[in-house]
Amino acid sequence: MSARVPGRAGATARRRPAAGRDRVRAWLPGLLLISPSILLIAVFVYGMIGWNARLALSDKHKPIDDASFVGLENMAALWQEARWPGAVANAAVFTVVFVGGALVLGWLLGLLLEKGIAGESVFRTLFLAPMAVSFIATGVVWRWLMNPAPAERATGLNALFVHLGLDFLVNEWWTAPNLGMAAMALPAVWQLSGYIMALYLAGFRGVPEELREAARVDGCSEWGVYRHVVLPQLRPVTLTAVIILGHMSLKVFDLVIAIAGQQIVADVPAVYMWTTVFEVRDPAKGAAIAAYMLLAVAVLVLPYLVWTVRKERSEGR
């Protein structure tokens, strides 16, 4: 048996508290720095989500009523109303046109700049400039551009079409019963396509030139290089863009209000919620609409978060 070294156990015991204090000194300043943000997020994000969920599951249909638990009754009752399915359908059309249009236009603009053109910095600034404008200001301008007045008293784009002799292009824009929300998405596409262009431009320039040259040596055409080498590298960019645009479109409010006000033809869940809470004054029903909007955003965001965490873990191995 080996002889026991005197004092070793005592030294080890003294080092353990010292090591613990060192760990506390390492993470305590960072924790104190971010604790206000953690507290604010806990109260004003997750706390408000919890409060809204509690209200949505209650029968508090008047501000002065006492609330009792009714489960999913409010959320089920929405589908029995004529207005709610129409608002959901309008939001779906807006989302498809907005996300698809911004992705395609942003990709084309990014490709144009990636190929190298004279005055690239100027064009990049021009493409990004609309993003600095609020949706309210964009809506005010585009409400004039998309004025649905007929040809004889047309303004905006309809007046331009009449002046150019393209009367067949004059249309009702956002007031059209079937394609109105597709037209409503055009201002949003105009405003956010520059941002998507910046994402794709960074993605294009992040693809190593060695990969492109190797594909060309193997006989790929320029289109083949983009199809088989560049575009697969841009999948994370596309996924990020879809998440950002999708959650914006599902809760769109100010653009619709600025262009169409509260007209049923351009109704979306956010406008319906506003009307329900602040005009009809039905808190429980408004909270149920908000809960549906939160679920719709979660359907987009949560898979992306899971994918990101799994990717980081796989890369860390």
mmCIF file of N, CA, C and O in Angstrom, residues 27 49 100 102 147 165 198 212 221 312:
data_model
loop_
_atom_site.group_PDB
_atom_site.id
_atom_site.type_symbol
_atom_site.label_atom_id
_atom_site.label_comp_id
_atom_site.label_asym_id
_atom_site.label_seq_id
_atom_site.Cartn_x
_atom_site.Cartn_y
_atom_site.Cartn_z
ATOM 1 N N TRP A 27 -18.841 33.365 -14.824
ATOM 2 C CA TRP A 27 -20.152 33.532 -15.459
ATOM 3 C C TRP A 27 -21.045 34.579 -14.809
ATOM 4 O O TRP A 27 -22.014 35.040 -15.424
ATOM 5 N N ILE A 49 -47.622 36.069 -23.690
ATOM 6 C CA ILE A 49 -48.146 34.900 -24.397
ATOM 7 C C ILE A 49 -49.010 34.064 -23.456
ATOM 8 O O ILE A 49 -50.108 33.611 -23.821
ATOM 9 N N GLY A 100 -43.117 34.215 -52.251
ATOM 10 C CA GLY A 100 -42.621 33.780 -53.553
ATOM 11 C C GLY A 100 -42.065 34.925 -54.383
ATOM 12 O O GLY A 100 -40.983 34.819 -54.969
ATOM 13 N N ALA A 102 -40.930 37.947 -53.350
ATOM 14 C CA ALA A 102 -39.710 38.519 -52.777
ATOM 15 C C ALA A 102 -38.515 37.598 -52.973
ATOM 16 O O ALA A 102 -37.400 38.059 -53.241
ATOM 17 N N ASN A 147 -54.761 52.731 -57.167
ATOM 18 C CA ASN A 147 -56.122 53.257 -57.102
ATOM 19 C C ASN A 147 -57.003 52.485 -58.077
ATOM 20 O O ASN A 147 -56.703 52.404 -59.267
ATOM 21 N N GLY A 165 -51.819 53.633 -73.705
ATOM 22 C CA GLY A 165 -52.697 52.882 -74.587
ATOM 23 C C GLY A 165 -52.854 51.423 -74.204
ATOM 24 O O GLY A 165 -53.236 50.590 -75.034
ATOM 25 N N ALA A 198 -29.834 41.208 -50.591
ATOM 26 C CA ALA A 198 -28.610 41.273 -49.784
ATOM 27 C C ALA A 198 -28.254 39.908 -49.210
ATOM 28 O O ALA A 198 -27.076 39.524 -49.169
ATOM 29 N N ARG A 212 -16.612 26.332 -58.109
ATOM 30 C CA ARG A 212 -17.119 26.701 -59.431
ATOM 31 C C ARG A 212 -16.128 26.281 -60.518
ATOM 32 O O ARG A 212 -16.528 25.744 -61.562
ATOM 33 N N SER A 221 -21.806 23.707 -67.789
ATOM 34 C CA SER A 221 -22.071 25.033 -68.324
ATOM 35 C C SER A 221 -22.235 26.015 -67.170
ATOM 36 O O SER A 221 -22.292 25.608 -66.005
ATOM 37 N N GLU A 312 -25.922 22.806 -35.504
ATOM 38 C CA GLU A 312 -24.814 23.248 -34.646
ATOM 39 C C GLU A 312 -24.217 22.091 -33.868
ATOM 40 O O GLU A 312 -23.007 22.001 -33.685
#
